[in-house]
Short mmCIF file of C-alpha atoms in Angstrom, two decimals:
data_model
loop_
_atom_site.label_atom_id
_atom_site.label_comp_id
_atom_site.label_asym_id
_atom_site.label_seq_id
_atom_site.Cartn_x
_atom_site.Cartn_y
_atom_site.Cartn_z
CA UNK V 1 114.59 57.96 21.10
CA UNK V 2 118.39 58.30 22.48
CA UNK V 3 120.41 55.06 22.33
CA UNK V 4 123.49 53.33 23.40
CA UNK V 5 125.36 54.81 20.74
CA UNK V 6 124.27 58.62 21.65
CA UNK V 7 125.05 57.30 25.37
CA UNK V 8 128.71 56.32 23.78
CA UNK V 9 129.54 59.17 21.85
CA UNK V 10 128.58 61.70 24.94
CA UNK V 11 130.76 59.94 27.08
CA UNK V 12 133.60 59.76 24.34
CA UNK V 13 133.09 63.16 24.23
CA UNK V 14 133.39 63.89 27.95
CA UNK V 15 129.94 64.55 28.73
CA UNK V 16 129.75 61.82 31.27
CA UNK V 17 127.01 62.78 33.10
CA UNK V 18 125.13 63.34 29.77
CA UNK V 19 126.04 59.90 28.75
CA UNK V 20 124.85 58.48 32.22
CA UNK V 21 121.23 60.14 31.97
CA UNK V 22 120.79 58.99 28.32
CA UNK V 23 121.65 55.31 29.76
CA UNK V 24 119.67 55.69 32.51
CA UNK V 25 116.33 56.53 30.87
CA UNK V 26 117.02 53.57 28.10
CA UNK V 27 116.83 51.51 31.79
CA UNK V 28 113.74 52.92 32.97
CA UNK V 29 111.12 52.31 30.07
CA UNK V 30 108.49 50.09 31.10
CA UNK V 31 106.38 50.02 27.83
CA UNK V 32 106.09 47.04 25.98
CA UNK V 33 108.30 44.69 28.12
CA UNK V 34 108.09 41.65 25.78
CA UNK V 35 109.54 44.48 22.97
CA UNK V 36 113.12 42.10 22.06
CA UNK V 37 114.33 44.85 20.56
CA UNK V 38 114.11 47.35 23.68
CA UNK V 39 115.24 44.45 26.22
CA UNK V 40 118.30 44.03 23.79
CA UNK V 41 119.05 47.84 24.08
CA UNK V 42 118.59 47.39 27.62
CA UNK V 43 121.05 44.92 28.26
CA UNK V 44 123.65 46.63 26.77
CA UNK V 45 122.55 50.08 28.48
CA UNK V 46 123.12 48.24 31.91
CA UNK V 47 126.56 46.90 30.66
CA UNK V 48 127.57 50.45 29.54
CA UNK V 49 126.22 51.82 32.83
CA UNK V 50 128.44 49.66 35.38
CA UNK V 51 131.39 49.79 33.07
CA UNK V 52 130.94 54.01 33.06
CA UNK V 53 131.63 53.35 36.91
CA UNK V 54 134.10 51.03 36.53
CA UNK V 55 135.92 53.33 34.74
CA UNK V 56 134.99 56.21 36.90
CA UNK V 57 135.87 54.27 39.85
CA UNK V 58 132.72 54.82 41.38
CA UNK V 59 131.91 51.95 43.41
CA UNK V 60 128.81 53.47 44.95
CA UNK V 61 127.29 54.32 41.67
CA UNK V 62 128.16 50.79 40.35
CA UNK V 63 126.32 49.06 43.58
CA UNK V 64 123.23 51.44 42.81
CA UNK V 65 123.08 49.87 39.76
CA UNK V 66 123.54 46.67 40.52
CA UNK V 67 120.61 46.67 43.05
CA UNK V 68 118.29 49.00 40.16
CA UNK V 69 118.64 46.56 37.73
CA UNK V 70 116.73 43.99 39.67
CA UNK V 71 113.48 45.30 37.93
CA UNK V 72 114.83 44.85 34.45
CA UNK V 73 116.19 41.46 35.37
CA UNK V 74 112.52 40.28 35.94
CA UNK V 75 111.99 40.50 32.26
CA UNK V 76 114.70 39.02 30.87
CA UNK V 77 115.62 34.89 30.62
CA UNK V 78 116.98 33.83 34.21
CA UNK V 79 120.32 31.94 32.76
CA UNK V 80 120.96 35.76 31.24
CA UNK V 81 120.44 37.33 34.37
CA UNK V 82 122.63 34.69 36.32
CA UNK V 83 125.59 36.06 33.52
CA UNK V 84 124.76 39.85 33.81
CA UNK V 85 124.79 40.45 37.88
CA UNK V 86 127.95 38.45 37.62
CA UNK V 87 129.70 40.88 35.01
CA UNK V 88 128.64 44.20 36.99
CA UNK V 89 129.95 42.62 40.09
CA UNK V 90 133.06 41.50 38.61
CA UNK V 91 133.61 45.51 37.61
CA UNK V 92 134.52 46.09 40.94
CA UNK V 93 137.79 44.35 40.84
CA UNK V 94 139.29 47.26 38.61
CA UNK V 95 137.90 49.85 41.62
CA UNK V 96 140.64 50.02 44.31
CA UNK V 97 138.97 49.29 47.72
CA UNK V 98 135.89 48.21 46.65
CA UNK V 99 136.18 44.56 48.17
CA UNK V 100 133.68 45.19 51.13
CA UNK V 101 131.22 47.04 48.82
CA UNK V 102 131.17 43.98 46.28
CA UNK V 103 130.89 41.63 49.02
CA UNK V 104 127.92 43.62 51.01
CA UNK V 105 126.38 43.90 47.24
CA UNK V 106 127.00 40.34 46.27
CA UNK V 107 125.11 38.58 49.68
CA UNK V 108 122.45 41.58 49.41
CA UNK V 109 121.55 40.38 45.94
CA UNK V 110 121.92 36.57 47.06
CA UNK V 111 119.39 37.06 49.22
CA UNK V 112 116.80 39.03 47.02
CA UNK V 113 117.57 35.83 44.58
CA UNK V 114 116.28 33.38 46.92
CA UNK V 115 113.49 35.65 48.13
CA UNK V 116 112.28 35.50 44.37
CA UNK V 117 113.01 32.02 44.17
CA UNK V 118 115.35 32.77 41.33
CA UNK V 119 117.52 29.76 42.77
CA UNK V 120 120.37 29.44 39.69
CA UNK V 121 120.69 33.43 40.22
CA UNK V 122 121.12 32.37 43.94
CA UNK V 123 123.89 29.95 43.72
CA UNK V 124 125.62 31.53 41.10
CA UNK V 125 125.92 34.84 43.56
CA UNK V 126 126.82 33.14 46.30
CA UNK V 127 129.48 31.18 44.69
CA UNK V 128 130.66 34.69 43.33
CA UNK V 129 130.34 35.30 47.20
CA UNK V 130 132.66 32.60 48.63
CA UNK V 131 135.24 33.40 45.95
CA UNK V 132 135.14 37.12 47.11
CA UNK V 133 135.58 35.59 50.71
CA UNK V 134 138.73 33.95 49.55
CA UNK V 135 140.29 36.82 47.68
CA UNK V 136 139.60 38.92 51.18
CA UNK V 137 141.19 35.98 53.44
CA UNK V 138 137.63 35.64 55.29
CA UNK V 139 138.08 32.24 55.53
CA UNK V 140 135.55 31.09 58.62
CA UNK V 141 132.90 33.22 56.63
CA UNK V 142 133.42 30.74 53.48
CA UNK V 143 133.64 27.43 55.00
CA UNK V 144 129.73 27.34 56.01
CA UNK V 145 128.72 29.06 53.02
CA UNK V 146 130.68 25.89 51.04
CA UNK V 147 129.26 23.59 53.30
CA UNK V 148 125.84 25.04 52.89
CA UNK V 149 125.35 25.18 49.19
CA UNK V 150 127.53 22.34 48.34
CA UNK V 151 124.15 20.45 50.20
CA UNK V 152 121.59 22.39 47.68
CA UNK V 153 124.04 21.63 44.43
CA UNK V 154 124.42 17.93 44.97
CA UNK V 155 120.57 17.15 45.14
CA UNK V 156 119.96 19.35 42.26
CA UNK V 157 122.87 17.83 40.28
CA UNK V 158 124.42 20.63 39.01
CA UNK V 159 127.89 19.64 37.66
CA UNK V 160 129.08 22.97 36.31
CA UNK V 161 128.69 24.86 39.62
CA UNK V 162 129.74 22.09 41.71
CA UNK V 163 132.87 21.83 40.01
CA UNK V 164 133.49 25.68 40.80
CA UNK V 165 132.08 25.12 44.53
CA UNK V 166 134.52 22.55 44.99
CA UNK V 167 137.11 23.82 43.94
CA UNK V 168 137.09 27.24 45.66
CA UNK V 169 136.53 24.55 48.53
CA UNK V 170 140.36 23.31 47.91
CA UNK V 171 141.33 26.56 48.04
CA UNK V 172 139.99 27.96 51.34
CA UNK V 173 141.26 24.77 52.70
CA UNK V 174 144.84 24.97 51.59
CA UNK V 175 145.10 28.45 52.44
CA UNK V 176 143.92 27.44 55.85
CA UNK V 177 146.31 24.64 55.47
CA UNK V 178 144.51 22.08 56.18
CA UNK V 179 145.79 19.90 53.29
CA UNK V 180 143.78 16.72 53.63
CA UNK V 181 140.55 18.18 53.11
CA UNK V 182 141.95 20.70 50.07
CA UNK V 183 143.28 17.36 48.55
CA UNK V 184 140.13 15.64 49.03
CA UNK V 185 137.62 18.69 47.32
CA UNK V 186 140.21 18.54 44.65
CA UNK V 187 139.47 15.25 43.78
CA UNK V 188 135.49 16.44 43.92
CA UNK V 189 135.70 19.11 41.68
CA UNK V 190 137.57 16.50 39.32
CA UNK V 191 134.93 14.21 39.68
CA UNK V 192 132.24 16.25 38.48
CA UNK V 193 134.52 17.97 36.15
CA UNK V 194 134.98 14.37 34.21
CA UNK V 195 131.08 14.08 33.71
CA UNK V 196 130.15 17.10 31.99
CA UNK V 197 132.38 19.45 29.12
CA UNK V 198 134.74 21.24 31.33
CA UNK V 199 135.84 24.86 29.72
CA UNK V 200 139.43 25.36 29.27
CA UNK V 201 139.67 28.00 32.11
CA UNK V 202 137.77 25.63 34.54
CA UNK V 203 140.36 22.66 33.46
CA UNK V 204 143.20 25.15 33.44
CA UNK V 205 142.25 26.22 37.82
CA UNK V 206 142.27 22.75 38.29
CA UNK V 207 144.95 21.88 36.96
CA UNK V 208 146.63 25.03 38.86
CA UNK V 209 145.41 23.91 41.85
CA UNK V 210 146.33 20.64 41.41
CA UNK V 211 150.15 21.44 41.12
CA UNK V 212 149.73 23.83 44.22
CA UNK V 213 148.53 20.82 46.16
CA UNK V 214 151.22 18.51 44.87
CA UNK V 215 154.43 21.01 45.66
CA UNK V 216 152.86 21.30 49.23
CA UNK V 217 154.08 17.27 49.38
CA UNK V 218 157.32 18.35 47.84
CA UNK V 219 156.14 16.54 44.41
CA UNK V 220 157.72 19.15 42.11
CA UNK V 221 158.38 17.14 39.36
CA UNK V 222 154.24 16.28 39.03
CA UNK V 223 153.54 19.73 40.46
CA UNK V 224 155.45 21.28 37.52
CA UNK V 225 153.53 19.08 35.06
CA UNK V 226 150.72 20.54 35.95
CA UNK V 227 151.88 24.23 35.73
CA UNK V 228 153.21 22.95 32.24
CA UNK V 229 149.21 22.36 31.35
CA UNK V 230 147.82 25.81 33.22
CA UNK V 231 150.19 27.19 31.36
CA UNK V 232 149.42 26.17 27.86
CA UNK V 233 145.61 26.48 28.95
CA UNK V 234 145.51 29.81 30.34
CA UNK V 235 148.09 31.22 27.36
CA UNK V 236 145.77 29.82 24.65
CA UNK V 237 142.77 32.23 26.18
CA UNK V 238 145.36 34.74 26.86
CA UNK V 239 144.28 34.76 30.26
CA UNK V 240 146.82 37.14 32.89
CA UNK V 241 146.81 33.97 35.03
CA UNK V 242 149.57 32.33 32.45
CA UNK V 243 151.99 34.55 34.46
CA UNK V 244 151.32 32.84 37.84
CA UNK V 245 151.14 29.68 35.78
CA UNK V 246 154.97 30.28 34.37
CA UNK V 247 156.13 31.70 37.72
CA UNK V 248 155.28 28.41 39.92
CA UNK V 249 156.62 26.40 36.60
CA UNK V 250 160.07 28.03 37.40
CA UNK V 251 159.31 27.96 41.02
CA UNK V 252 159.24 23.89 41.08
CA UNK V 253 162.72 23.88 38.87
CA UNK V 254 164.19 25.64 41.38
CA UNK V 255 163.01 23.38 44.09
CA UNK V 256 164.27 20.54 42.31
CA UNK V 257 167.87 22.17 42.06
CA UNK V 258 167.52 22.63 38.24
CA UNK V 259 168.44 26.07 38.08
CA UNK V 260 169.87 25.66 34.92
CA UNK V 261 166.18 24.77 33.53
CA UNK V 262 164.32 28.26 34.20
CA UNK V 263 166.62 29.95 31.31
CA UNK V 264 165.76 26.69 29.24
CA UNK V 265 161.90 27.34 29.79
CA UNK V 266 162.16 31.39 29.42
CA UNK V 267 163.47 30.80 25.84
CA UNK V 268 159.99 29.18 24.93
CA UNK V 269 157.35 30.42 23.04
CA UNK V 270 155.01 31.04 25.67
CA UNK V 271 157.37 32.25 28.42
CA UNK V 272 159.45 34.71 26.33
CA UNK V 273 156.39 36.68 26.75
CA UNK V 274 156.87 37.77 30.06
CA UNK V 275 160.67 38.18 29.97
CA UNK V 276 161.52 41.14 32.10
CA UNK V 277 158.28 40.87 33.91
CA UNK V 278 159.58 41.44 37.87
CA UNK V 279 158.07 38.20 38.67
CA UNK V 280 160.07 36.26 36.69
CA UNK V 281 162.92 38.19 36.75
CA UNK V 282 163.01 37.42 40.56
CA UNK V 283 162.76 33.83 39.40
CA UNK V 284 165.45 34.31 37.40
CA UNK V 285 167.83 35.84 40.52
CA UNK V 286 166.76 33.14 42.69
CA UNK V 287 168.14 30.31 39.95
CA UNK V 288 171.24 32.11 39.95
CA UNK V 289 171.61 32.49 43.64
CA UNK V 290 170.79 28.37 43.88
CA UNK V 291 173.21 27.92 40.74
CA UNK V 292 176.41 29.54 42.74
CA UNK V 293 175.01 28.47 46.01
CA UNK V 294 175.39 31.85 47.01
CA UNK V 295 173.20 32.43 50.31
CA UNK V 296 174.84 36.49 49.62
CA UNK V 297 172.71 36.60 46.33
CA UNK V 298 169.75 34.86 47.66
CA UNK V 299 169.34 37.72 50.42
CA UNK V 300 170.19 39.82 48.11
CA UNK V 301 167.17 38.75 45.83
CA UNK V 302 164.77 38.59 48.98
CA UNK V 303 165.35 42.17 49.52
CA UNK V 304 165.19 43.26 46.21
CA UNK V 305 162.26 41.83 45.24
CA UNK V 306 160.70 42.00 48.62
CA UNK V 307 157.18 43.09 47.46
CA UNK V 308 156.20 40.87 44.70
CA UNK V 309 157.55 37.47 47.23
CA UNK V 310 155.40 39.39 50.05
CA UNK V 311 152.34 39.53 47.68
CA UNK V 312 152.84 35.78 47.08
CA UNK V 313 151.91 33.06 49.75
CA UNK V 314 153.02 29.87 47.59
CA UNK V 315 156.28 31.13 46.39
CA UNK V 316 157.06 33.06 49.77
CA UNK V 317 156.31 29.25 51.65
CA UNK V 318 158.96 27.61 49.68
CA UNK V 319 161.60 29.83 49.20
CA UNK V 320 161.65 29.94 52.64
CA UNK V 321 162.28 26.20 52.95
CA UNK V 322 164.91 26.56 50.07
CA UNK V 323 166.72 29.54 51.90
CA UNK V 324 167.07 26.80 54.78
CA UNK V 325 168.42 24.41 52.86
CA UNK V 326 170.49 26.84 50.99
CA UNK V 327 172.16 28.10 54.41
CA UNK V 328 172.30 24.31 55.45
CA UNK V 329 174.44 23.13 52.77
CA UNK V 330 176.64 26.47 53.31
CA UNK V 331 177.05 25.44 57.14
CA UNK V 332 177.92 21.63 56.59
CA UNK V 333 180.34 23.52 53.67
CA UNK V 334 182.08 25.68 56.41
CA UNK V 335 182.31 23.26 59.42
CA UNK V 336 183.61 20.52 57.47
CA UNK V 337 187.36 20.73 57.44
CA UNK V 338 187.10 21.14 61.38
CA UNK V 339 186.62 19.39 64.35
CA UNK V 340 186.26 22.57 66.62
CA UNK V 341 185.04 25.80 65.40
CA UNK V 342 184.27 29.24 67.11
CA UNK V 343 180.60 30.41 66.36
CA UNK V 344 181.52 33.74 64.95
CA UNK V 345 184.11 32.55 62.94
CA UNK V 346 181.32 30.87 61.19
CA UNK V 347 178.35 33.39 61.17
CA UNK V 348 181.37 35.71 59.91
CA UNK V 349 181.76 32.76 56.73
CA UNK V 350 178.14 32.57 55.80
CA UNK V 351 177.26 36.39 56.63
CA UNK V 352 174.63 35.21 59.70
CA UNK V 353 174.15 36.78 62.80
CA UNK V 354 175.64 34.43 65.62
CA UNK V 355 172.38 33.54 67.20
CA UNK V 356 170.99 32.76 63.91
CA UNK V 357 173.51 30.62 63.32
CA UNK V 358 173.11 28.61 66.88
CA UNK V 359 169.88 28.19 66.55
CA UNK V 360 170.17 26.79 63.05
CA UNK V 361 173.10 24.42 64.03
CA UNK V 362 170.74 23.23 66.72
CA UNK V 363 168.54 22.19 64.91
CA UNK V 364 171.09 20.61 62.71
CA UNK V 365 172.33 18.29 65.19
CA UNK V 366 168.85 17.11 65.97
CA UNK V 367 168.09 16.02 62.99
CA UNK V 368 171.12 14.51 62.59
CA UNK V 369 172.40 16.25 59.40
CA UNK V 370 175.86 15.77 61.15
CA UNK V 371 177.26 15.19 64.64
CA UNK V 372 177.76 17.50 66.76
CA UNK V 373 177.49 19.35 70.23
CA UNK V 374 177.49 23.54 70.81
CA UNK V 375 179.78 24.44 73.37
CA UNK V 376 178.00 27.61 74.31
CA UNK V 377 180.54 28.33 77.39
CA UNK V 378 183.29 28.67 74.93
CA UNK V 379 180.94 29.90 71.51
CA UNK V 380 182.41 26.98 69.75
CA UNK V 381 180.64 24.23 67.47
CA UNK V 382 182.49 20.59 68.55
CA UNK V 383 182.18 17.86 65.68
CA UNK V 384 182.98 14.36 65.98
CA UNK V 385 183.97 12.40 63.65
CA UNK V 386 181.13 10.03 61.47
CA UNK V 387 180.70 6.90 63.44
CA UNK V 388 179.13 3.72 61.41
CA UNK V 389 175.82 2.67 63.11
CA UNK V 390 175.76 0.05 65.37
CA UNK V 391 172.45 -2.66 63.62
CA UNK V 392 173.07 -4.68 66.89
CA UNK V 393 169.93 -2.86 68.77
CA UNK V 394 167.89 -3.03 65.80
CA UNK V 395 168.41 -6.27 65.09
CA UNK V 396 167.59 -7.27 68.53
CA UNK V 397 164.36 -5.25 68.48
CA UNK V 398 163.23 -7.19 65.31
CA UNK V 399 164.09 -10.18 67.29
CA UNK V 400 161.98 -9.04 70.21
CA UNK V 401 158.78 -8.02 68.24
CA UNK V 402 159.12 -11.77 66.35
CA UNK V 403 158.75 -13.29 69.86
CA UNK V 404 155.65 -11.47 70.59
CA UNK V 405 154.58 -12.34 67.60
CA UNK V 406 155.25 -16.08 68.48
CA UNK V 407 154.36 -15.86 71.96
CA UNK V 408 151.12 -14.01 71.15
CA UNK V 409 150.02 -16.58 68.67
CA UNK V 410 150.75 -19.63 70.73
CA UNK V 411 148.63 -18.15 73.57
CA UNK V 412 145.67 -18.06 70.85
CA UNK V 413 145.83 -21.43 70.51
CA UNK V 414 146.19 -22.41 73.73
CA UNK V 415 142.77 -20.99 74.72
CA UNK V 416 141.33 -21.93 71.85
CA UNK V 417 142.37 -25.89 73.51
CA UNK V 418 140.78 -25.16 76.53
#
């Protein structure tokens, strides 16, 4: 009788589709199902299998196989089958556009779970489901499906899963941005996470998430705290996601106009890992860029590294807001010596287009970073001089709302007389 290993040297020799065929009928004897030895072979024949695809980058022949192996599946414990469909579906993230295909295959088999009232099977798929929703963007088709099995997991008390549910929850929320609710499933998936053993990659997401949420409320000194634990977490099972980890570490340094810090963290242990990696050499230019308060270098760094900030939503979100404040502090820096200054004079100083640089200063005077007025006639900037705030009308506001106050209480008492 052929085996894995004949099934493994044929394909190291080339013969692929000898190896497939060989794997193939190891999958299809029925004889003696409650045969351990044969069920073992099995399992690792249907392993083999979707890897061969994987590797082929055939992501019909992997789906074929996912949906064939529903007949060996019956035979084998259900907490093993749960862990098996989720390995051959996770092979399709190393087959370039295979997203739809995994997601079609991941609800099909969702649904044959419940039909078979395989229900751990069920909500393990369709938790694989709403994460492959998230990675695609669909959004509005994840929110119901959360809502929906988030229902089933709390009446059967399932801490592991709910932990997961919830916290994919967070996610779809904050990349919808609606933050409340993203804050609020965080705190959920915490919850549950406290009452059972939490693996280190489950404490390491949260913990991710956690300082995503908290430099979205410009906390970056708790935010990087947290990357400081994903970090370690992630690094200790060398998981890839320690380079994100590092990235949003540096990320929160810069926000708090440390540049100085990011070399500091790079010469770590952990960190001097990745040195040269593009992501954190782009890191790297932005510190310097902050460090000279060079708005010239930052550009420059935006266009250089243009694709991996493009491929990034979190880091893309607040270098924006730092290239505001950047070209902020380089206006005030430029208008202060004068008390009337042409418009292109200026855009010439910062290297801005003019309009740019209107619309910026407008916004400038309204929120009061200085005082101002744009002459728009004459393309000049006119700023008057720092004037010390009158308390007078404050004070007599205060005054006014401690009257009502009074007035409102005495009139309580007064009916309460009559």
């Amino acid at each position: 009788m052929s085996s894995v290993a004949d099934a493994n040297k044929a394909i190291d020799e080339g013969l692929y589709a000898d190896g497939k065929k060989i794997l193939e009928d190891i999958l299809s004897k029925k004889d003696a199902p409650e045969d351990e030895a044969l069920l073992a072979e099995q399992e690792k024949a249907l392993l083999r299998l979707g890897q061969l695809h994987r590797d082929q980058k055939d992501a019909e022949g992997l789906a074929k196989t996912v949906v064939d192996s529903r007949q060996f599946m019956a035979s084998i414990a259900k907490a093993k089958t749960a862990k098996l469909v989720r390995i051959l579906i996770d092979y399709f993230n190393d087959i370039p556009d295979s997203r739809e295909l995994q997601i079609r295959v991941t609800k099909e088999n969702a649904e044959w779970a419940k039909k078979e009232k395989r229900i751990f099977l069920k909500q393990n798929l369709e938790t694989k489901l709403i994460a492959q929703y998230y990675e695609a963007k669909a959004y509005r088709e994840a929110l119901p499906l959360i809502t929906q099995l988030l229902k089933e997991l709390k009446t059967l008390d399932d801490k592991m899963i709910l932990t997961e549910v919830h916290l994919l929850e967070s996610k779809v929320n904050h990349a919808i941005s609606n933050f409340p609710k993203a804050k609020a499933a965080l705190t959920s998936a915490r919850t549950a996470a406290n009452s059972i053993y939490c693996p280190p990659a489950m404490q390491a997401q949260l913990d991710m998430q956690g300082g995503i949420l908290h430099a979205e409320d410009k906390d970056f000194n708790t935010a990087a705290s947290y990357f400081f634990e994903t970090l370690e977490g992630f690094d200790s099972l060398d998981d890839p996601r320690t380079l994100p980890a590092l990235k949003y570490m540096l990320l929160c340094r810069i926000m708090l106009n440390q540049p100085e810090e990011v070399q500091s963290i790079l010469e770590g242990k952990v960190a001097s890992k990745y040195a040269g990696r593009r992501e954190i050499e782009v890191m790297k230019a932005v510190a310097e860029a902050q460090k000279h308060r060079s708005l010239e270098e930052f550009e420059k760094t935006l266009r250089q590294y243009k694709d991996e900030l493009a491929s990034d939503p979190i880091v893309r979100s607040h270098l924006s807001a730092l290239y505001d404040s950047l070209l902020e502090q380089n206006l005030l820096r430029v208008i202060e010596p004068y008390s009337r200054v042409e418009l292109a004079h200026i855009a010439k100083m910062v290297h801005q287009p003019v309009r740019d640089v209107e619309q910026k200063l407008s916004q400038m005077i309204l929120d009061k970073a200085f005082q101002g007025v744009l002459d728009q006639g004459a393309g000049c900037l006119v700023v008057f001089d720092e004037t010390e705030e009158d308390e007078t009308y404050e004070m007599a506001l205060g005054t006014l709302k401690q009257i009502s106050h009074v007035v409102d209480n005495l009139y309580q008492q007064a009916s309460e007389l009559t």
